[in-house]
Tab-separated table of C-alpha atoms in Angstrom:
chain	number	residue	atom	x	y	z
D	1	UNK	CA	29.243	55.033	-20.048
D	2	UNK	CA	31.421	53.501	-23.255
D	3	UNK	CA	34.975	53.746	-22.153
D	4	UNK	CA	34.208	53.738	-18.756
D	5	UNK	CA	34.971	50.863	-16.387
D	6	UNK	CA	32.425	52.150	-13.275
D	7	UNK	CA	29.001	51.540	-13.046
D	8	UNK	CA	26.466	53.153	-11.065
D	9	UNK	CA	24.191	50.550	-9.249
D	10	UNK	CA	20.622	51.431	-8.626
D	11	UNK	CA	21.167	49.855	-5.072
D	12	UNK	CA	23.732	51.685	-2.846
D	13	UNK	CA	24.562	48.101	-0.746
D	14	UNK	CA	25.284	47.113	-4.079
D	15	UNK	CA	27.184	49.917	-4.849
D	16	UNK	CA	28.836	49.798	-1.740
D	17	UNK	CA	30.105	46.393	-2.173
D	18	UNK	CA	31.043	46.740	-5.785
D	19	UNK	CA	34.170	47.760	-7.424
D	20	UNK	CA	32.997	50.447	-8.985
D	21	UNK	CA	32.964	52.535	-5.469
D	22	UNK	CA	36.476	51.523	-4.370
D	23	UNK	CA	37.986	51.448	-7.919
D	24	UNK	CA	36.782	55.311	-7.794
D	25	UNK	CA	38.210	56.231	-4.339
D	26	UNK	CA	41.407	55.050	-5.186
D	27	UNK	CA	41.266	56.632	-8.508
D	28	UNK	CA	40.691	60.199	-6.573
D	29	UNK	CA	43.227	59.737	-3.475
D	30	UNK	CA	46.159	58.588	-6.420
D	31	UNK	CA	44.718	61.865	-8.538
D	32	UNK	CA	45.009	63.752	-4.935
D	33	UNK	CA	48.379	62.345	-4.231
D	34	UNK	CA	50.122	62.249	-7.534
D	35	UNK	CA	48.708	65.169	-9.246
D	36	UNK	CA	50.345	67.409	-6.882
D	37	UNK	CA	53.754	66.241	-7.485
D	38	UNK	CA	52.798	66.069	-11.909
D	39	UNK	CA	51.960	70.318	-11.419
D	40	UNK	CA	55.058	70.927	-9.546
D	41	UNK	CA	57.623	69.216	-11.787
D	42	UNK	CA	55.564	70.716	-15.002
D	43	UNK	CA	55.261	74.256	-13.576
D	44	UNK	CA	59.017	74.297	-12.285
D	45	UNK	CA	60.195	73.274	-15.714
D	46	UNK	CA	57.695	75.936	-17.275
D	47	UNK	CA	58.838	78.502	-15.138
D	48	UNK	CA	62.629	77.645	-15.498
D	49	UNK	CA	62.660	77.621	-19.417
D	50	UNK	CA	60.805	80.840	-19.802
D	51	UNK	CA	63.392	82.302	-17.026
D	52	UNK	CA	66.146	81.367	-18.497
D	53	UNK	CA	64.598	81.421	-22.299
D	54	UNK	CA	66.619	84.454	-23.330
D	55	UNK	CA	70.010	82.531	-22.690
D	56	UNK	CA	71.727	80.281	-24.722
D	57	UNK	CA	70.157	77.385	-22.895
D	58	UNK	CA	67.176	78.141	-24.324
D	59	UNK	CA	66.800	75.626	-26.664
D	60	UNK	CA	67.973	72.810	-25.080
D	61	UNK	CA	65.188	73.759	-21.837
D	62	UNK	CA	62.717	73.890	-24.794
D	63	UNK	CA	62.743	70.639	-25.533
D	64	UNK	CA	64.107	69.027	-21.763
D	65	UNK	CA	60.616	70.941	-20.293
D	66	UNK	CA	58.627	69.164	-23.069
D	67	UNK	CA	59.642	65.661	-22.799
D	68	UNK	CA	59.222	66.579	-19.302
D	69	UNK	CA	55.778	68.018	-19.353
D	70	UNK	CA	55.299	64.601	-22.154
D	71	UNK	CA	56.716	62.176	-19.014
D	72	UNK	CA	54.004	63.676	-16.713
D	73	UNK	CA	51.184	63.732	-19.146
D	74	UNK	CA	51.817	59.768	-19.409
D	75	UNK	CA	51.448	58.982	-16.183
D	76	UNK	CA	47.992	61.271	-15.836
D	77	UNK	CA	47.202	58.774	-18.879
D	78	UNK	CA	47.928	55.826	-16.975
D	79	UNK	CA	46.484	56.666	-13.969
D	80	UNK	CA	43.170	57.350	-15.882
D	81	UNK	CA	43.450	53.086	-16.551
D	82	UNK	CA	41.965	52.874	-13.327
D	83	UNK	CA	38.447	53.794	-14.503
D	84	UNK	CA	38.314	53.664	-17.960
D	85	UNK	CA	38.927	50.709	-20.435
D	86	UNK	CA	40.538	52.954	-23.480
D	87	UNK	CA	43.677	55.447	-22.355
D	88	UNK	CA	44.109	58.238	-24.666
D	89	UNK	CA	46.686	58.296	-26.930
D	90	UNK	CA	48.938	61.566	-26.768
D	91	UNK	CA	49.132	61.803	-30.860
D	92	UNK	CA	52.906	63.249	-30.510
D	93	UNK	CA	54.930	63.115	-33.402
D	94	UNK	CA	57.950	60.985	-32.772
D	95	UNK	CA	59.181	60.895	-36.657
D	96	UNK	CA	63.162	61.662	-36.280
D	97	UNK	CA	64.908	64.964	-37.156
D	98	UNK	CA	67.970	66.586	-36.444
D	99	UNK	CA	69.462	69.316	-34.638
D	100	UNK	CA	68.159	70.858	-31.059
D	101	UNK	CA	66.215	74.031	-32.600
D	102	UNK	CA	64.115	71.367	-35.498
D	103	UNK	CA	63.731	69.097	-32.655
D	104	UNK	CA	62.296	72.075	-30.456
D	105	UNK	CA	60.198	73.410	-32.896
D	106	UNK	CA	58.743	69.380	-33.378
D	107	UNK	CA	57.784	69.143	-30.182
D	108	UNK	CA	56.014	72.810	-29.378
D	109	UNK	CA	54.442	73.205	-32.734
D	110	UNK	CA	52.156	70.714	-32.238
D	111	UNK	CA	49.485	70.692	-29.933
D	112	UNK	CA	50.054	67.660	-28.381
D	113	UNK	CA	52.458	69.345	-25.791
D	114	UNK	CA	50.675	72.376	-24.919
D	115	UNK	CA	47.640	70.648	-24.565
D	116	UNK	CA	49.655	68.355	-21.598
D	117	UNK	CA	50.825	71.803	-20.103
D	118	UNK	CA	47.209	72.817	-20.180
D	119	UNK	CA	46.072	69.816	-18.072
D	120	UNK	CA	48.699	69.613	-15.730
D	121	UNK	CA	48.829	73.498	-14.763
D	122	UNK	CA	45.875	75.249	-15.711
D	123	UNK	CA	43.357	72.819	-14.997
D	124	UNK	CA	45.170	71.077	-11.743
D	125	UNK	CA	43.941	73.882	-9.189
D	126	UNK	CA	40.011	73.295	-10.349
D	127	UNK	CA	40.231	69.334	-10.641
D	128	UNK	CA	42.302	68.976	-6.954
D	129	UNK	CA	40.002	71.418	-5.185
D	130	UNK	CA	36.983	69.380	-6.779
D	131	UNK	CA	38.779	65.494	-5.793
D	132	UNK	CA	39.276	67.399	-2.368
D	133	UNK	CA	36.229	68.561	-1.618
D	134	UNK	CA	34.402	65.360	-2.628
D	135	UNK	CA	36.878	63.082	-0.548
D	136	UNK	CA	36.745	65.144	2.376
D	137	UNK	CA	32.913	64.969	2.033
D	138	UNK	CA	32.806	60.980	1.953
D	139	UNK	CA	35.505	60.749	4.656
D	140	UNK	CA	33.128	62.995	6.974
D	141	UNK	CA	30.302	60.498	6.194
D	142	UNK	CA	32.232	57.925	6.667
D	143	UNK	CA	33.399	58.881	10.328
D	144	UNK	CA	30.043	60.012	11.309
D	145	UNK	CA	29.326	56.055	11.104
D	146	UNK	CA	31.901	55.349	13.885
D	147	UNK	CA	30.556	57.480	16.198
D	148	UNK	CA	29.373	55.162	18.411
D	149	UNK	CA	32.929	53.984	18.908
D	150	UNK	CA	34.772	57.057	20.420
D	151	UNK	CA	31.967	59.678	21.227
D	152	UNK	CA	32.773	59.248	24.881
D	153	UNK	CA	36.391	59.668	24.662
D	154	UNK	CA	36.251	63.080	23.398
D	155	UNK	CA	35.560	66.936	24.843
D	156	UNK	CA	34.448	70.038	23.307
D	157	UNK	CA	34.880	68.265	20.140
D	158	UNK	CA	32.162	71.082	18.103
D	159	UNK	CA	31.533	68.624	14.847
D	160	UNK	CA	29.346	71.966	13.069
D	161	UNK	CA	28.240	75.018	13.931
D	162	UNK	CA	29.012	77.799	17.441
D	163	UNK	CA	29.960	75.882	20.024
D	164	UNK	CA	32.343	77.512	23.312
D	165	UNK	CA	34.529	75.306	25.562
D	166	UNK	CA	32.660	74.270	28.495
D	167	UNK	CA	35.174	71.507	29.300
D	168	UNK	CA	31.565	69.186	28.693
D	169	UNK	CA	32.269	65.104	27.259
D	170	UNK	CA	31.033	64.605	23.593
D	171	UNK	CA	30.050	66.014	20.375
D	172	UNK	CA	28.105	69.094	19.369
D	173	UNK	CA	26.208	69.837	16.299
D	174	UNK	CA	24.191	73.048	15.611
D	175	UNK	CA	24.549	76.463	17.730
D	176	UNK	CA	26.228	76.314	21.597
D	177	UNK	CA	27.120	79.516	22.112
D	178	UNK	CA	27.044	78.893	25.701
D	179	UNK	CA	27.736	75.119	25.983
D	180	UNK	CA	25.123	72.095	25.501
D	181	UNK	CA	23.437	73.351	28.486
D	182	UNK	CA	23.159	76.938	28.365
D	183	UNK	CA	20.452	79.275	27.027
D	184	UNK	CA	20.067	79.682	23.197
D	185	UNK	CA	21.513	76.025	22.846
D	186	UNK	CA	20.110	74.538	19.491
D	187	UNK	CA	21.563	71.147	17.823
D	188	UNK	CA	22.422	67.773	18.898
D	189	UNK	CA	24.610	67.097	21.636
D	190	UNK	CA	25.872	63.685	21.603
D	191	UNK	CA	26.932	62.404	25.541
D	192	UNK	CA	25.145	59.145	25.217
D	193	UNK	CA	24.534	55.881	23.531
D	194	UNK	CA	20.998	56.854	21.679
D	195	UNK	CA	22.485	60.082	19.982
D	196	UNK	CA	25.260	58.351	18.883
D	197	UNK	CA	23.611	56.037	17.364
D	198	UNK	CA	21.194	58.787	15.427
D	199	UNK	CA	24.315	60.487	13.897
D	200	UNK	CA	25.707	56.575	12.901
D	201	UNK	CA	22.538	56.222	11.482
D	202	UNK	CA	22.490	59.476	9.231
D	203	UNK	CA	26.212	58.967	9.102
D	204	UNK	CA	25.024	55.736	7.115
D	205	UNK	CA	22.395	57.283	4.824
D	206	UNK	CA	24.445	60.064	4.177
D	207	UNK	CA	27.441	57.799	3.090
D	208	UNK	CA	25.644	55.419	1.119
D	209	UNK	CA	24.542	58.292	-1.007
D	210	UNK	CA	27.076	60.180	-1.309
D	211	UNK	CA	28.703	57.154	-2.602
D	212	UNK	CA	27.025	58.111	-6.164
D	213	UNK	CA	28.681	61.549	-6.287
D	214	UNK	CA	32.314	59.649	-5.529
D	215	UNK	CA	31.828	57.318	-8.317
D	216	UNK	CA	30.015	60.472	-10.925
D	217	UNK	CA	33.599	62.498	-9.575
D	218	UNK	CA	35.899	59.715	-10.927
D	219	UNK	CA	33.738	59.604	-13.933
D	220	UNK	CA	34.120	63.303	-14.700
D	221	UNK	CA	37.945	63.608	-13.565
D	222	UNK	CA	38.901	60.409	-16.513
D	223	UNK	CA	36.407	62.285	-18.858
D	224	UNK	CA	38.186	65.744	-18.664
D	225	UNK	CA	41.763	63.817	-18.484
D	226	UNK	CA	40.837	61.539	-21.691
D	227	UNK	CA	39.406	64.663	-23.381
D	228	UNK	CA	42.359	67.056	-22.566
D	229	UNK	CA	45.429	64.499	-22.867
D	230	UNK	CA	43.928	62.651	-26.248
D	231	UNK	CA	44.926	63.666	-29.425
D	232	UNK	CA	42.445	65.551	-31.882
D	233	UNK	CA	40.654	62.983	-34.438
D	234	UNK	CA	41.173	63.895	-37.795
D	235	UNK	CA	37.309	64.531	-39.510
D	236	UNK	CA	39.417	63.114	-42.933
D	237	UNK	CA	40.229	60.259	-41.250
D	238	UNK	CA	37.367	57.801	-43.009
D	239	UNK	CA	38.021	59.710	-46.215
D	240	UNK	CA	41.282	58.775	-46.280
D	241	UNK	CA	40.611	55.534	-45.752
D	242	UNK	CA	38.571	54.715	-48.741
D	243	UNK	CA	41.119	56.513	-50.533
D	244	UNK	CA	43.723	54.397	-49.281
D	245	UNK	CA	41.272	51.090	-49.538
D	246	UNK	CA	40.412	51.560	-53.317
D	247	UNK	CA	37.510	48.594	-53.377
D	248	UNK	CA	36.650	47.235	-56.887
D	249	UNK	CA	38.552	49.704	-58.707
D	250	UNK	CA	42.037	48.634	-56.500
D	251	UNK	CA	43.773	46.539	-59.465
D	252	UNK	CA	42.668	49.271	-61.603
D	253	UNK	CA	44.670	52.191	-59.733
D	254	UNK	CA	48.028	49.767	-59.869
D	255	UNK	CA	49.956	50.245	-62.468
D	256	UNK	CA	51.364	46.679	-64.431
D	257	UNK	CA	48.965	44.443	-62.616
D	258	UNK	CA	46.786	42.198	-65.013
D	259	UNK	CA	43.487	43.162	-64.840
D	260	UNK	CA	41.453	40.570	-66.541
């Protein structure tokens, strides 16, 4: 995938082994971790300068919140390093000028800074609840293949589905409404060896599946961050630069340089 450092095997052992797989889980639990703290400091300076925005701190919160809002889109650019090969490049303009109001207007006229607020507020609730969800998914899987290990150390433990206390060892999957035992009881109840073993087993499938999504999900989450935190490319850009490479005709367009 280009700029992308993870590949998706056609084998899962492979996959599992790779560093693809484990380069993408610990691109989604930093995301999960850090991205939470990168919204709160953005939206706390966002909601503090348009609080206060009518006083005469204004202007100096304008341009505090967006080097602030600039200092957290870095470090969503950085973090993206973990999965692709190319960060994007934030395209501010950093050419000097003077006086707080100039220096405000520099920094929020552009798009460079709204387009970091964008990512870091608007988009944070839809790209955590998708890193959750996926994590939480593969962590399920992954437990499921332990099973075997602690299945008779537990009671009443109801894994999925209606299950009531019946003060019974083991797990329960499917409907229990009146404990493994009772009428209308559909599912697996694990109190043994040999049904532990079944749910390691799909546990296992399961997990080495899933592992695809996990790596697609890291794929997606540095897409969208590249796509959102990059700066714009400029569709003059290669006709500037035969304009600025003149070819043949170079020693013609400079003025006092022999020419033959």
């Amino acid at each position: 995938m280009g700029a992308s450092r993870l590949r998706l095997r056609l084998d899962p052992v492979r996959l599992l082994f790779s560093a693809s797989l484990w380069q993408a889980v610990g691109y989604l639990f930093s995301y999960q971790i850090v991205s939470g703290v990168l919204f709160a400091i953005a939206l706390t300076a966002a909601v503090m300068t348009t609080v206060l925005g009518i006083t005469v701190a204004a202007v100096p919160l304008l341009v505090a919140t967006a080097w602030t809002v600039r200092g957290c889109a870095t470090f969503a650019r950085l973090m993206v390093g973990q999965v692709r090969r190319r960060q994007a490049a934030g395209g501010y303009q950093d050419a000097p000028v003077t006086g707080l109001m100039r220096r405000a207007r520099r920094l929020w006229a552009s798009g460079a800074t709204w387009r970091d607020l964008a990512y870091l507020v608007g988009l944070w609730p839809f790209l955590f609840a998708l890193t959750t969800a996926v994590l939480a998914v593969w962590a399920t899987f992954l437990g499921g293949i332990t099973v075997p290990l602690w299945y008779s150390h537990v009671s009443d433990f109801c894994v999925a589905g209606n299950c009531t206390t019946q003060h019974v060892p083991g797990l329960m999957f499917g409907q229990f409404p009146h404990g493994p035992h009772g009428p209308a009881a559909h599912g697996l109840y694990v109190d043994s060896l040999g049904p532990a073993l079944l749910v390691a087993g799909a546990g296992l499938v399961l997990f080495l599946l899933f592992n695809y999504v996990v790596v697609a999900a890291a794929q997606l989450l540095g897409t969208v961050t590249a796509a959102v935190l990059r700066y714009p490319s400029d569709p003059l850009a290669p006709a500037k630069e035969v304009l600025a490479d003149a070819g043949p005709l170079g020693p013609l367009l400079q003025p006092g340089r022999p020419t033959g």
